[in-house]
Amino acid sequence: MDNLSYMALDAEQISQQLLPKHVAIIMDGNGRWAQAQGHPRVYGHKKGVDAVREAVKFCSKLGIESLTLFAFSSENWRRPEEEVTTLMELFLMVLGREVKKLHKNNVKLSIIGDLGRFSEKLQEKIAAAQALTAQNTGLRLNIAANYGGRWDIAQAAKELALKVSAGELTADDIDEHSLAKHISLNEQSELDLLIRTGGDLRISNFLLWQAAYAELYFTPTLWPDFNESVFAEAIACYVSRERRFGCTGEQIKQLLSHAQP
């Protein structure tokens, strides 16, 4: 299993039970990729859309339930104005151009984050895209936009505080389970694998709550170069790891043996 290669990654050799149900990716390196090609940084963001498309196809092919992509963090507003403007325009363009393709392929789209800072036009596009794909039953594609993990936890705490204020809950009712119900993506599978491209070894305020037991995978590959082969290597690495969740390795092996048909 430790030597599992991309070529060996197929349905006959890996049980679906061993694959991650929920994968998240920090899509880093667009600007550096563009500059290395002699182009302005914004060119890299446009090329990054192709990598998104390939990642969605790959997850659908493998039967992964959820893919969450970090498109725009709450800290990204600090970037140069031209780059932020281009990102917003690109977001609008992608929503208009790609959503019909997602819908055709039974992908359900969700945008998570503090959307109030976006333009009214963009918010309308987001609402329309989510409505169009709401009944789809295939891959759950989550795009984190103006998102931060600390914001996510804070807004969940605020929702609980409002319920306490309204008399719907008491302070004693609040625990990690009640908080988790108000965290983004709470209705989807637990996050199994968090990938970061671009070489940095941090999660940059992304899915802080959800990543509590996720496996972390860092690759130097810049996002526009993140193709099916690189993604497969990340999945292969995940499959080769022993996930214990506080149990012993022997207990996990016994669970897996009992789960085999």
mmCIF file of N, CA and C in Angstrom, residues 119-217:
data_model
loop_
_atom_site.group_PDB
_atom_site.id
_atom_site.type_symbol
_atom_site.label_atom_id
_atom_site.label_comp_id
_atom_site.label_asym_id
_atom_site.label_seq_id
_atom_site.Cartn_x
_atom_site.Cartn_y
_atom_site.Cartn_z
ATOM 1 N N SER A 119 -20.413 42.283 -4.482
ATOM 2 C CA SER A 119 -21.373 43.161 -5.156
ATOM 3 C C SER A 119 -22.737 42.484 -5.232
ATOM 4 N N GLU A 120 -23.776 43.306 -5.384
ATOM 5 C CA GLU A 120 -25.131 42.762 -5.493
ATOM 6 C C GLU A 120 -25.245 41.843 -6.707
ATOM 7 N N LYS A 121 -24.595 42.217 -7.794
ATOM 8 C CA LYS A 121 -24.630 41.399 -9.010
ATOM 9 C C LYS A 121 -24.028 40.025 -8.773
ATOM 10 N N LEU A 122 -22.894 39.987 -8.068
ATOM 11 C CA LEU A 122 -22.236 38.713 -7.795
ATOM 12 C C LEU A 122 -23.071 37.867 -6.840
ATOM 13 N N GLN A 123 -23.669 38.503 -5.835
ATOM 14 C CA GLN A 123 -24.525 37.760 -4.912
ATOM 15 C C GLN A 123 -25.717 37.149 -5.646
ATOM 16 N N GLU A 124 -26.263 37.869 -6.604
ATOM 17 C CA GLU A 124 -27.383 37.338 -7.393
ATOM 18 C C GLU A 124 -26.942 36.138 -8.225
ATOM 19 N N LYS A 125 -25.742 36.234 -8.810
ATOM 20 C CA LYS A 125 -25.207 35.127 -9.595
ATOM 21 C C LYS A 125 -24.995 33.891 -8.730
ATOM 22 N N ILE A 126 -24.483 34.117 -7.524
ATOM 23 C CA ILE A 126 -24.252 33.010 -6.600
ATOM 24 C C ILE A 126 -25.563 32.330 -6.242
ATOM 25 N N ALA A 127 -26.566 33.137 -5.914
ATOM 26 C CA ALA A 127 -27.872 32.587 -5.535
ATOM 27 C C ALA A 127 -28.483 31.789 -6.686
ATOM 28 N N ALA A 128 -28.368 32.303 -7.901
ATOM 29 C CA ALA A 128 -28.928 31.622 -9.066
ATOM 30 C C ALA A 128 -28.210 30.306 -9.341
ATOM 31 N N ALA A 129 -26.881 30.316 -9.192
ATOM 32 C CA ALA A 129 -26.099 29.106 -9.440
ATOM 33 C C ALA A 129 -26.443 28.015 -8.426
ATOM 34 N N GLN A 130 -26.579 28.418 -7.176
ATOM 35 C CA GLN A 130 -26.919 27.448 -6.131
ATOM 36 C C GLN A 130 -28.328 26.900 -6.335
ATOM 37 N N ALA A 131 -29.250 27.763 -6.736
ATOM 38 C CA ALA A 131 -30.628 27.328 -6.962
ATOM 39 C C ALA A 131 -30.706 26.343 -8.123
ATOM 40 N N LEU A 132 -29.951 26.602 -9.188
ATOM 41 C CA LEU A 132 -29.983 25.743 -10.363
ATOM 42 C C LEU A 132 -29.533 24.326 -10.034
ATOM 43 N N THR A 133 -28.515 24.200 -9.180
ATOM 44 C CA THR A 133 -27.915 22.883 -8.907
ATOM 45 C C THR A 133 -28.392 22.263 -7.590
ATOM 46 N N ALA A 134 -29.330 22.896 -6.932
ATOM 47 C CA ALA A 134 -29.719 22.498 -5.568
ATOM 48 C C ALA A 134 -30.202 21.058 -5.464
ATOM 49 N N GLN A 135 -30.852 20.547 -6.491
ATOM 50 C CA GLN A 135 -31.421 19.204 -6.427
ATOM 51 C C GLN A 135 -30.487 18.128 -6.987
ATOM 52 N N ASN A 136 -29.295 18.521 -7.402
ATOM 53 C CA ASN A 136 -28.368 17.541 -7.962
ATOM 54 C C ASN A 136 -27.857 16.592 -6.881
ATOM 55 N N THR A 137 -27.554 15.368 -7.274
ATOM 56 C CA THR A 137 -27.207 14.328 -6.300
ATOM 57 C C THR A 137 -25.789 13.795 -6.455
ATOM 58 N N GLY A 138 -25.002 14.401 -7.327
ATOM 59 C CA GLY A 138 -23.633 13.951 -7.532
ATOM 60 C C GLY A 138 -22.662 14.643 -6.590
ATOM 61 N N LEU A 139 -21.484 14.955 -7.090
ATOM 62 C CA LEU A 139 -20.447 15.609 -6.298
ATOM 63 C C LEU A 139 -20.959 16.899 -5.675
ATOM 64 N N ARG A 140 -20.625 17.121 -4.406
ATOM 65 C CA ARG A 140 -20.894 18.392 -3.747
ATOM 66 C C ARG A 140 -19.652 19.264 -3.922
ATOM 67 N N LEU A 141 -19.762 20.304 -4.715
ATOM 68 C CA LEU A 141 -18.655 21.236 -4.939
ATOM 69 C C LEU A 141 -18.887 22.479 -4.103
ATOM 70 N N ASN A 142 -18.011 22.697 -3.138
ATOM 71 C CA ASN A 142 -18.108 23.850 -2.251
ATOM 72 C C ASN A 142 -16.979 24.828 -2.584
ATOM 73 N N ILE A 143 -17.341 26.072 -2.857
ATOM 74 C CA ILE A 143 -16.357 27.113 -3.136
ATOM 75 C C ILE A 143 -16.331 28.069 -1.946
ATOM 76 N N ALA A 144 -15.183 28.168 -1.287
ATOM 77 C CA ALA A 144 -15.022 29.069 -0.149
ATOM 78 C C ALA A 144 -14.586 30.429 -0.669
ATOM 79 N N ALA A 145 -15.448 31.428 -0.512
ATOM 80 C CA ALA A 145 -15.190 32.768 -1.046
ATOM 81 C C ALA A 145 -15.429 33.796 0.050
ATOM 82 N N ASN A 146 -14.469 34.691 0.254
ATOM 83 C CA ASN A 146 -14.458 35.586 1.409
ATOM 84 C C ASN A 146 -14.691 34.767 2.672
ATOM 85 N N TYR A 147 -13.927 33.692 2.759
ATOM 86 C CA TYR A 147 -14.065 32.730 3.852
ATOM 87 C C TYR A 147 -12.820 32.767 4.733
ATOM 88 N N GLY A 148 -13.023 32.552 6.022
ATOM 89 C CA GLY A 148 -11.943 32.361 6.978
ATOM 90 C C GLY A 148 -12.396 31.391 8.055
ATOM 91 N N GLY A 149 -11.524 30.519 8.480
ATOM 92 C CA GLY A 149 -11.892 29.538 9.482
ATOM 93 C C GLY A 149 -12.299 30.163 10.806
ATOM 94 N N ARG A 150 -11.621 31.243 11.198
ATOM 95 C CA ARG A 150 -11.980 31.924 12.448
ATOM 96 C C ARG A 150 -13.340 32.590 12.315
ATOM 97 N N TRP A 151 -13.611 33.173 11.151
ATOM 98 C CA TRP A 151 -14.936 33.749 10.896
ATOM 99 C C TRP A 151 -16.000 32.677 11.021
ATOM 100 N N ASP A 152 -15.736 31.520 10.471
ATOM 101 C CA ASP A 152 -16.699 30.418 10.479
ATOM 102 C C ASP A 152 -17.072 30.038 11.915
ATOM 103 N N ILE A 153 -16.065 29.894 12.759
ATOM 104 C CA ILE A 153 -16.307 29.529 14.163
ATOM 105 C C ILE A 153 -17.026 30.661 14.890
ATOM 106 N N ALA A 154 -16.605 31.907 14.610
ATOM 107 C CA ALA A 154 -17.220 33.060 15.272
ATOM 108 C C ALA A 154 -18.692 33.208 14.902
ATOM 109 N N GLN A 155 -19.023 32.990 13.615
ATOM 110 C CA GLN A 155 -20.425 33.144 13.216
ATOM 111 C C GLN A 155 -21.271 32.014 13.804
ATOM 112 N N ALA A 156 -20.691 30.839 13.982
ATOM 113 C CA ALA A 156 -21.420 29.743 14.618
ATOM 114 C C ALA A 156 -21.694 30.076 16.088
ATOM 115 N N ALA A 157 -20.684 30.638 16.749
ATOM 116 C CA ALA A 157 -20.858 31.038 18.144
ATOM 117 C C ALA A 157 -21.915 32.138 18.263
ATOM 118 N N LYS A 158 -21.926 33.051 17.314
ATOM 119 C CA LYS A 158 -22.917 34.130 17.327
ATOM 120 C C LYS A 158 -24.335 33.572 17.180
ATOM 121 N N GLU A 159 -24.504 32.598 16.297
ATOM 122 C CA GLU A 159 -25.831 31.996 16.106
ATOM 123 C C GLU A 159 -26.305 31.316 17.390
ATOM 124 N N LEU A 160 -25.393 30.652 18.090
ATOM 125 C CA LEU A 160 -25.759 30.024 19.356
ATOM 126 C C LEU A 160 -26.100 31.073 20.403
ATOM 127 N N ALA A 161 -25.326 32.169 20.427
ATOM 128 C CA ALA A 161 -25.589 33.241 21.390
ATOM 129 C C ALA A 161 -26.976 33.843 21.168
ATOM 130 N N LEU A 162 -27.365 33.991 19.899
ATOM 131 C CA LEU A 162 -28.693 34.520 19.589
ATOM 132 C C LEU A 162 -29.790 33.569 20.070
ATOM 133 N N LYS A 163 -29.548 32.281 19.965
ATOM 134 C CA LYS A 163 -30.533 31.306 20.445
ATOM 135 C C LYS A 163 -30.642 31.332 21.967
ATOM 136 N N VAL A 164 -29.515 31.532 22.638
ATOM 137 C CA VAL A 164 -29.552 31.662 24.104
ATOM 138 C C VAL A 164 -30.316 32.925 24.481
ATOM 139 N N SER A 165 -30.038 34.027 23.776
ATOM 140 C CA SER A 165 -30.719 35.295 24.047
ATOM 141 C C SER A 165 -32.226 35.180 23.840
ATOM 142 N N ALA A 166 -32.622 34.362 22.843
ATOM 143 C CA ALA A 166 -34.039 34.192 22.546
ATOM 144 C C ALA A 166 -34.705 33.146 23.441
ATOM 145 N N GLY A 167 -33.932 32.525 24.312
ATOM 146 C CA GLY A 167 -34.486 31.519 25.207
ATOM 147 C C GLY A 167 -34.638 30.150 24.581
ATOM 148 N N GLU A 168 -34.088 29.951 23.395
ATOM 149 C CA GLU A 168 -34.196 28.655 22.731
ATOM 150 C C GLU A 168 -33.181 27.656 23.263
ATOM 151 N N LEU A 169 -32.090 28.168 23.823
ATOM 152 C CA LEU A 169 -31.041 27.340 24.409
ATOM 153 C C LEU A 169 -30.591 27.950 25.727
ATOM 154 N N THR A 170 -29.909 27.149 26.541
ATOM 155 C CA THR A 170 -29.222 27.671 27.713
ATOM 156 C C THR A 170 -27.725 27.519 27.479
ATOM 157 N N ALA A 171 -26.943 28.195 28.273
ATOM 158 C CA ALA A 171 -25.490 28.088 28.133
ATOM 159 C C ALA A 171 -25.026 26.647 28.317
ATOM 160 N N ASP A 172 -25.713 25.895 29.173
ATOM 161 C CA ASP A 172 -25.331 24.505 29.413
ATOM 162 C C ASP A 172 -25.590 23.618 28.205
ATOM 163 N N ASP A 173 -26.431 24.074 27.277
ATOM 164 C CA ASP A 173 -26.720 23.295 26.076
ATOM 165 C C ASP A 173 -25.607 23.382 25.045
ATOM 166 N N ILE A 174 -24.705 24.333 25.238
ATOM 167 C CA ILE A 174 -23.666 24.568 24.230
ATOM 168 C C ILE A 174 -22.472 23.651 24.474
ATOM 169 N N ASP A 175 -22.172 22.864 23.473
ATOM 170 C CA ASP A 175 -20.983 22.010 23.488
ATOM 171 C C ASP A 175 -20.455 21.918 22.064
ATOM 172 N N GLU A 176 -19.446 21.094 21.844
ATOM 173 C CA GLU A 176 -18.866 21.040 20.501
ATOM 174 C C GLU A 176 -19.858 20.517 19.466
ATOM 175 N N HIS A 177 -20.796 19.670 19.906
ATOM 176 C CA HIS A 177 -21.777 19.127 18.957
ATOM 177 C C HIS A 177 -22.777 20.200 18.514
ATOM 178 N N SER A 178 -23.230 21.013 19.453
ATOM 179 C CA SER A 178 -24.176 22.070 19.081
ATOM 180 C C SER A 178 -23.484 23.135 18.238
ATOM 181 N N LEU A 179 -22.218 23.423 18.552
ATOM 182 C CA LEU A 179 -21.475 24.390 17.746
ATOM 183 C C LEU A 179 -21.257 23.860 16.335
ATOM 184 N N ALA A 180 -20.943 22.564 16.238
ATOM 185 C CA ALA A 180 -20.671 21.968 14.934
ATOM 186 C C ALA A 180 -21.863 22.074 13.990
ATOM 187 N N LYS A 181 -23.071 22.087 14.543
ATOM 188 C CA LYS A 181 -24.279 22.174 13.715
ATOM 189 C C LYS A 181 -24.397 23.515 13.004
ATOM 190 N N HIS A 182 -23.643 24.529 13.464
ATOM 191 C CA HIS A 182 -23.724 25.860 12.871
ATOM 192 C C HIS A 182 -22.464 26.215 12.066
ATOM 193 N N ILE A 183 -21.544 25.273 11.962
ATOM 194 C CA ILE A 183 -20.327 25.471 11.184
ATOM 195 C C ILE A 183 -20.611 25.157 9.714
ATOM 196 N N SER A 184 -19.979 25.871 8.813
ATOM 197 C CA SER A 184 -20.157 25.611 7.380
ATOM 198 C C SER A 184 -19.878 24.148 7.051
ATOM 199 N N LEU A 185 -20.646 23.599 6.131
ATOM 200 C CA LEU A 185 -20.496 22.234 5.626
ATOM 201 C C LEU A 185 -20.931 21.180 6.638
ATOM 202 N N ASN A 186 -21.656 21.586 7.690
ATOM 203 C CA ASN A 186 -22.008 20.637 8.754
ATOM 204 C C ASN A 186 -22.874 19.491 8.252
ATOM 205 N N GLU A 187 -23.572 19.677 7.130
ATOM 206 C CA GLU A 187 -24.461 18.634 6.625
ATOM 207 C C GLU A 187 -23.736 17.665 5.686
ATOM 208 N N GLN A 188 -22.454 17.878 5.467
ATOM 209 C CA GLN A 188 -21.679 17.010 4.583
ATOM 210 C C GLN A 188 -20.729 16.129 5.390
ATOM 211 N N SER A 189 -20.096 15.196 4.707
ATOM 212 C CA SER A 189 -19.170 14.278 5.367
ATOM 213 C C SER A 189 -18.019 15.048 6.018
ATOM 214 N N GLU A 190 -17.483 14.476 7.087
ATOM 215 C CA GLU A 190 -16.317 15.068 7.740
ATOM 216 C C GLU A 190 -15.191 15.228 6.730
ATOM 217 N N LEU A 191 -14.399 16.270 6.892
ATOM 218 C CA LEU A 191 -13.258 16.480 6.013
ATOM 219 C C LEU A 191 -12.211 15.402 6.265
ATOM 220 N N ASP A 192 -11.816 14.701 5.207
ATOM 221 C CA ASP A 192 -10.834 13.630 5.322
ATOM 222 C C ASP A 192 -9.432 14.060 4.917
ATOM 223 N N LEU A 193 -9.342 14.825 3.841
ATOM 224 C CA LEU A 193 -8.041 15.165 3.261
ATOM 225 C C LEU A 193 -8.000 16.632 2.886
ATOM 226 N N LEU A 194 -6.984 17.330 3.396
ATOM 227 C CA LEU A 194 -6.768 18.739 3.068
ATOM 228 C C LEU A 194 -5.453 18.857 2.310
ATOM 229 N N ILE A 195 -5.545 19.325 1.080
ATOM 230 C CA ILE A 195 -4.381 19.463 0.200
ATOM 231 C C ILE A 195 -4.041 20.940 0.041
ATOM 232 N N ARG A 196 -2.753 21.253 0.075
ATOM 233 C CA ARG A 196 -2.321 22.606 -0.277
ATOM 234 C C ARG A 196 -1.280 22.517 -1.377
ATOM 235 N N THR A 197 -1.506 23.244 -2.453
ATOM 236 C CA THR A 197 -0.521 23.319 -3.528
ATOM 237 C C THR A 197 0.396 24.518 -3.290
ATOM 238 N N GLY A 198 1.475 24.585 -4.059
ATOM 239 C CA GLY A 198 2.317 25.773 -4.045
ATOM 240 C C GLY A 198 3.495 25.739 -3.107
ATOM 241 N N GLY A 199 3.602 24.699 -2.267
ATOM 242 C CA GLY A 199 4.810 24.537 -1.455
ATOM 243 C C GLY A 199 4.772 25.044 -0.039
ATOM 244 N N ASP A 200 3.838 25.925 0.317
ATOM 245 C CA ASP A 200 3.769 26.414 1.697
ATOM 246 C C ASP A 200 3.171 25.348 2.603
ATOM 247 N N LEU A 201 3.644 25.326 3.858
ATOM 248 C CA LEU A 201 3.246 24.279 4.803
ATOM 249 C C LEU A 201 2.367 24.846 5.908
ATOM 250 N N ARG A 202 1.235 25.408 5.532
ATOM 251 C CA ARG A 202 0.275 25.938 6.500
ATOM 252 C C ARG A 202 -1.115 25.871 5.885
ATOM 253 N N ILE A 203 -2.150 25.988 6.756
ATOM 254 C CA ILE A 203 -3.515 25.882 6.240
ATOM 255 C C ILE A 203 -4.200 27.237 6.138
ATOM 256 N N SER A 204 -3.534 28.296 6.533
ATOM 257 C CA SER A 204 -3.961 29.669 6.238
ATOM 258 C C SER A 204 -5.424 29.958 6.565
ATOM 259 N N ASN A 205 -5.822 29.605 7.775
ATOM 260 C CA ASN A 205 -7.154 29.980 8.270
ATOM 261 C C ASN A 205 -8.273 29.342 7.439
ATOM 262 N N PHE A 206 -8.020 28.157 6.917
ATOM 263 C CA PHE A 206 -9.001 27.463 6.073
ATOM 264 C C PHE A 206 -9.568 26.259 6.810
ATOM 265 N N LEU A 207 -10.877 26.205 6.964
ATOM 266 C CA LEU A 207 -11.568 25.058 7.551
ATOM 267 C C LEU A 207 -10.934 24.609 8.873
ATOM 268 N N LEU A 208 -10.694 25.569 9.765
ATOM 269 C CA LEU A 208 -10.016 25.253 11.018
ATOM 270 C C LEU A 208 -10.773 24.213 11.838
ATOM 271 N N TRP A 209 -12.083 24.372 11.939
ATOM 272 C CA TRP A 209 -12.891 23.424 12.702
ATOM 273 C C TRP A 209 -12.969 22.082 11.971
ATOM 274 N N GLN A 210 -13.237 22.139 10.689
ATOM 275 C CA GLN A 210 -13.459 20.926 9.904
ATOM 276 C C GLN A 210 -12.202 20.073 9.757
ATOM 277 N N ALA A 211 -11.024 20.702 9.864
ATOM 278 C CA ALA A 211 -9.769 19.986 9.625
ATOM 279 C C ALA A 211 -9.212 19.296 10.868
ATOM 280 N N ALA A 212 -9.986 19.235 11.933
ATOM 281 C CA ALA A 212 -9.486 18.697 13.202
ATOM 282 C C ALA A 212 -8.846 17.322 13.062
ATOM 283 N N TYR A 213 -9.431 16.453 12.259
ATOM 284 C CA TYR A 213 -8.889 15.110 12.073
ATOM 285 C C TYR A 213 -8.543 14.816 10.622
ATOM 286 N N ALA A 214 -8.448 15.829 9.819
ATOM 287 C CA ALA A 214 -8.120 15.625 8.407
ATOM 288 C C ALA A 214 -6.644 15.283 8.233
ATOM 289 N N GLU A 215 -6.361 14.485 7.231
ATOM 290 C CA GLU A 215 -4.984 14.265 6.821
ATOM 291 C C GLU A 215 -4.540 15.468 6.001
ATOM 292 N N LEU A 216 -3.308 15.897 6.198
ATOM 293 C CA LEU A 216 -2.775 17.047 5.480
ATOM 294 C C LEU A 216 -1.776 16.580 4.424
ATOM 295 N N TYR A 217 -1.869 17.173 3.242
ATOM 296 C CA TYR A 217 -0.975 16.816 2.150
ATOM 297 C C TYR A 217 -0.507 18.098 1.479
#
